[in-house]
């Protein structure tokens, strides 16, 4: 994005932010800096049957989505924010409701279950969905 490009104000939580290529799910700190978090719109953006070791690659291989190429695999905090502010954007029933994050705790990979609202650790070879996320620094708006 060029420094002269105009960025619109963030929409209401859970609403599409067309200029940013997805649904706005709120703000969070990343390395001490406030970021607006955007999730790719809808279940059709899910990348299915991904092992934990491949979450970053799967999102990178998805390439450009809605005019943006800086999508990344979500952190645990991103998925929790999505569960709170835009759960309808995700599968919410059965095994398909489990989404990998790229986060680990004590060498265990974390996933978020959108049916139950749980943050759970699983074996690395389990295959779950991954949804692309992106963020923009709050001061850029």
PDB file of C-alpha atoms in Angstrom, residues 12-137:
ATOM      1  CA  UNK A  12     -18.542  -1.738  13.074  1.00  0.00           C
ATOM      2  CA  UNK A  13     -17.336  -5.052  14.481  1.00  0.00           C
ATOM      3  CA  UNK A  14     -18.296  -7.997  12.318  1.00  0.00           C
ATOM      4  CA  UNK A  15     -18.915  -5.857   9.240  1.00  0.00           C
ATOM      5  CA  UNK A  16     -17.201  -6.118   5.873  1.00  0.00           C
ATOM      6  CA  UNK A  17     -14.372  -3.635   5.364  1.00  0.00           C
ATOM      7  CA  UNK A  18     -14.150  -3.632   1.546  1.00  0.00           C
ATOM      8  CA  UNK A  19     -10.966  -1.545   1.347  1.00  0.00           C
ATOM      9  CA  UNK A  20      -9.211  -4.032   3.627  1.00  0.00           C
ATOM     10  CA  UNK A  21     -10.469  -7.172   1.903  1.00  0.00           C
ATOM     11  CA  UNK A  22     -12.437  -8.841   4.655  1.00  0.00           C
ATOM     12  CA  UNK A  23     -14.453  -8.577   7.837  1.00  0.00           C
ATOM     13  CA  UNK A  24     -13.323  -6.285  10.657  1.00  0.00           C
ATOM     14  CA  UNK A  25     -13.130  -8.159  13.940  1.00  0.00           C
ATOM     15  CA  UNK A  26     -11.564  -5.556  16.222  1.00  0.00           C
ATOM     16  CA  UNK A  27      -8.254  -4.317  17.569  1.00  0.00           C
ATOM     17  CA  UNK A  28      -5.494  -6.019  19.504  1.00  0.00           C
ATOM     18  CA  UNK A  29      -1.895  -5.399  20.428  1.00  0.00           C
ATOM     19  CA  UNK A  30       0.805  -7.016  18.330  1.00  0.00           C
ATOM     20  CA  UNK A  31       4.291  -6.463  19.733  1.00  0.00           C
ATOM     21  CA  UNK A  32       2.922  -3.559  21.805  1.00  0.00           C
ATOM     22  CA  UNK A  33       1.325  -1.780  18.828  1.00  0.00           C
ATOM     23  CA  UNK A  34      -2.450  -1.536  18.258  1.00  0.00           C
ATOM     24  CA  UNK A  35      -3.580  -3.260  15.062  1.00  0.00           C
ATOM     25  CA  UNK A  36      -6.943  -3.563  13.339  1.00  0.00           C
ATOM     26  CA  UNK A  37      -7.601  -7.237  12.596  1.00  0.00           C
ATOM     27  CA  UNK A  38      -9.340  -8.337   9.409  1.00  0.00           C
ATOM     28  CA  UNK A  39     -10.411 -11.889   8.557  1.00  0.00           C
ATOM     29  CA  UNK A  40     -11.000 -13.132   5.012  1.00  0.00           C
ATOM     30  CA  UNK A  41     -14.752 -13.100   4.408  1.00  0.00           C
ATOM     31  CA  UNK A  42     -16.724 -16.332   4.700  1.00  0.00           C
ATOM     32  CA  UNK A  43     -16.215 -20.061   4.903  1.00  0.00           C
ATOM     33  CA  UNK A  44     -15.265 -20.098   1.213  1.00  0.00           C
ATOM     34  CA  UNK A  45     -11.975 -18.495   2.334  1.00  0.00           C
ATOM     35  CA  UNK A  46     -11.132 -21.470   4.554  1.00  0.00           C
ATOM     36  CA  UNK A  47      -8.202 -23.668   3.640  1.00  0.00           C
ATOM     37  CA  UNK A  48      -9.245 -27.176   4.610  1.00  0.00           C
ATOM     38  CA  UNK A  49      -7.354 -30.203   5.935  1.00  0.00           C
ATOM     39  CA  UNK A  50      -4.127 -28.487   6.930  1.00  0.00           C
ATOM     40  CA  UNK A  51      -1.611 -29.969   9.379  1.00  0.00           C
ATOM     41  CA  UNK A  52      -0.182 -27.547  11.914  1.00  0.00           C
ATOM     42  CA  UNK A  53       3.275 -27.559  10.307  1.00  0.00           C
ATOM     43  CA  UNK A  54       1.703 -26.221   7.107  1.00  0.00           C
ATOM     44  CA  UNK A  55      -0.531 -23.390   8.392  1.00  0.00           C
ATOM     45  CA  UNK A  56       1.788 -20.561   7.330  1.00  0.00           C
ATOM     46  CA  UNK A  57       2.523 -22.154   3.944  1.00  0.00           C
ATOM     47  CA  UNK A  58      -1.167 -22.859   3.262  1.00  0.00           C
ATOM     48  CA  UNK A  59      -2.062 -19.190   3.757  1.00  0.00           C
ATOM     49  CA  UNK A  60       0.954 -17.993   1.757  1.00  0.00           C
ATOM     50  CA  UNK A  61      -0.011 -20.341  -1.089  1.00  0.00           C
ATOM     51  CA  UNK A  62      -3.536 -18.869  -1.122  1.00  0.00           C
ATOM     52  CA  UNK A  63      -1.962 -15.718  -2.567  1.00  0.00           C
ATOM     53  CA  UNK A  64      -3.940 -12.552  -3.119  1.00  0.00           C
ATOM     54  CA  UNK A  65      -7.417 -12.379  -1.599  1.00  0.00           C
ATOM     55  CA  UNK A  66      -9.735  -9.466  -2.310  1.00  0.00           C
ATOM     56  CA  UNK A  67      -6.898  -7.285  -3.570  1.00  0.00           C
ATOM     57  CA  UNK A  68      -4.476  -7.949  -0.696  1.00  0.00           C
ATOM     58  CA  UNK A  69      -1.452 -10.254  -0.630  1.00  0.00           C
ATOM     59  CA  UNK A  70      -0.364  -9.772   3.014  1.00  0.00           C
ATOM     60  CA  UNK A  71      -2.600 -12.442   4.558  1.00  0.00           C
ATOM     61  CA  UNK A  72      -1.150 -14.581   7.329  1.00  0.00           C
ATOM     62  CA  UNK A  73      -2.134 -17.537   9.473  1.00  0.00           C
ATOM     63  CA  UNK A  74      -3.933 -16.342  12.618  1.00  0.00           C
ATOM     64  CA  UNK A  75      -2.536 -16.163  16.104  1.00  0.00           C
ATOM     65  CA  UNK A  76      -4.618 -17.677  18.907  1.00  0.00           C
ATOM     66  CA  UNK A  77      -5.671 -14.144  19.932  1.00  0.00           C
ATOM     67  CA  UNK A  78      -6.924 -13.416  16.393  1.00  0.00           C
ATOM     68  CA  UNK A  79      -9.174 -16.464  16.433  1.00  0.00           C
ATOM     69  CA  UNK A  80     -10.497 -15.650  19.899  1.00  0.00           C
ATOM     70  CA  UNK A  81     -11.323 -12.109  18.747  1.00  0.00           C
ATOM     71  CA  UNK A  82     -13.120 -13.596  15.740  1.00  0.00           C
ATOM     72  CA  UNK A  83     -15.065 -15.982  17.983  1.00  0.00           C
ATOM     73  CA  UNK A  84     -16.254 -13.048  20.095  1.00  0.00           C
ATOM     74  CA  UNK A  85     -16.972 -10.508  17.341  1.00  0.00           C
ATOM     75  CA  UNK A  86     -17.795 -12.458  14.163  1.00  0.00           C
ATOM     76  CA  UNK A  87     -18.471 -16.154  14.896  1.00  0.00           C
ATOM     77  CA  UNK A  88     -20.994 -16.344  12.057  1.00  0.00           C
ATOM     78  CA  UNK A  89     -18.055 -16.070   9.635  1.00  0.00           C
ATOM     79  CA  UNK A  90     -16.889 -19.579  10.623  1.00  0.00           C
ATOM     80  CA  UNK A  91     -18.141 -23.161  10.548  1.00  0.00           C
ATOM     81  CA  UNK A  92     -19.776 -23.712  13.926  1.00  0.00           C
ATOM     82  CA  UNK A  93     -20.582 -27.406  13.996  1.00  0.00           C
ATOM     83  CA  UNK A  94     -18.584 -30.620  14.248  1.00  0.00           C
ATOM     84  CA  UNK A  95     -14.902 -31.193  13.463  1.00  0.00           C
ATOM     85  CA  UNK A  96     -15.044 -28.572  10.716  1.00  0.00           C
ATOM     86  CA  UNK A  97     -15.538 -25.916  13.420  1.00  0.00           C
ATOM     87  CA  UNK A  98     -11.923 -26.321  14.574  1.00  0.00           C
ATOM     88  CA  UNK A  99      -9.441 -23.807  13.150  1.00  0.00           C
ATOM     89  CA  UNK A 100      -5.678 -23.885  13.569  1.00  0.00           C
ATOM     90  CA  UNK A 101      -3.830 -20.888  14.892  1.00  0.00           C
ATOM     91  CA  UNK A 102      -0.109 -20.513  14.325  1.00  0.00           C
ATOM     92  CA  UNK A 103       0.396 -20.171  18.104  1.00  0.00           C
ATOM     93  CA  UNK A 104       2.031 -22.707  20.378  1.00  0.00           C
ATOM     94  CA  UNK A 105       2.192 -23.108  24.143  1.00  0.00           C
ATOM     95  CA  UNK A 106       4.818 -25.396  25.709  1.00  0.00           C
ATOM     96  CA  UNK A 107       5.400 -26.844  22.230  1.00  0.00           C
ATOM     97  CA  UNK A 108       1.708 -27.712  21.739  1.00  0.00           C
ATOM     98  CA  UNK A 109      -0.137 -26.113  18.792  1.00  0.00           C
ATOM     99  CA  UNK A 110      -3.355 -24.261  19.589  1.00  0.00           C
ATOM    100  CA  UNK A 111      -6.652 -24.421  17.751  1.00  0.00           C
ATOM    101  CA  UNK A 112      -9.984 -22.696  18.402  1.00  0.00           C
ATOM    102  CA  UNK A 113     -13.271 -24.594  18.250  1.00  0.00           C
ATOM    103  CA  UNK A 114     -15.995 -22.260  16.961  1.00  0.00           C
ATOM    104  CA  UNK A 115     -18.759 -24.647  18.047  1.00  0.00           C
ATOM    105  CA  UNK A 116     -17.795 -24.720  21.730  1.00  0.00           C
ATOM    106  CA  UNK A 117     -15.607 -21.636  22.052  1.00  0.00           C
ATOM    107  CA  UNK A 118     -12.689 -23.667  23.368  1.00  0.00           C
ATOM    108  CA  UNK A 119      -9.007 -23.039  22.828  1.00  0.00           C
ATOM    109  CA  UNK A 120      -7.500 -26.507  22.622  1.00  0.00           C
ATOM    110  CA  UNK A 121      -4.108 -28.025  21.921  1.00  0.00           C
ATOM    111  CA  UNK A 122      -3.940 -30.881  19.417  1.00  0.00           C
ATOM    112  CA  UNK A 123      -1.351 -33.177  17.905  1.00  0.00           C
ATOM    113  CA  UNK A 124       0.585 -31.496  15.120  1.00  0.00           C
ATOM    114  CA  UNK A 125      -0.554 -34.021  12.526  1.00  0.00           C
ATOM    115  CA  UNK A 126      -4.272 -33.322  13.000  1.00  0.00           C
ATOM    116  CA  UNK A 127      -5.874 -31.700   9.979  1.00  0.00           C
ATOM    117  CA  UNK A 128      -8.092 -28.665  10.562  1.00  0.00           C
ATOM    118  CA  UNK A 129      -9.169 -25.533   8.745  1.00  0.00           C
ATOM    119  CA  UNK A 130      -7.089 -22.359   8.513  1.00  0.00           C
ATOM    120  CA  UNK A 131      -8.546 -18.933   7.727  1.00  0.00           C
ATOM    121  CA  UNK A 132      -6.377 -16.096   6.411  1.00  0.00           C
ATOM    122  CA  UNK A 133      -6.101 -12.973   8.576  1.00  0.00           C
ATOM    123  CA  UNK A 134      -4.367  -9.640   8.091  1.00  0.00           C
ATOM    124  CA  UNK A 135      -3.735  -6.637  10.281  1.00  0.00           C
ATOM    125  CA  UNK A 136      -3.013  -2.963   9.818  1.00  0.00           C
ATOM    126  CA  UNK A 137      -1.428  -0.631  12.326  1.00  0.00           C
TER     127      UNK A 137
END
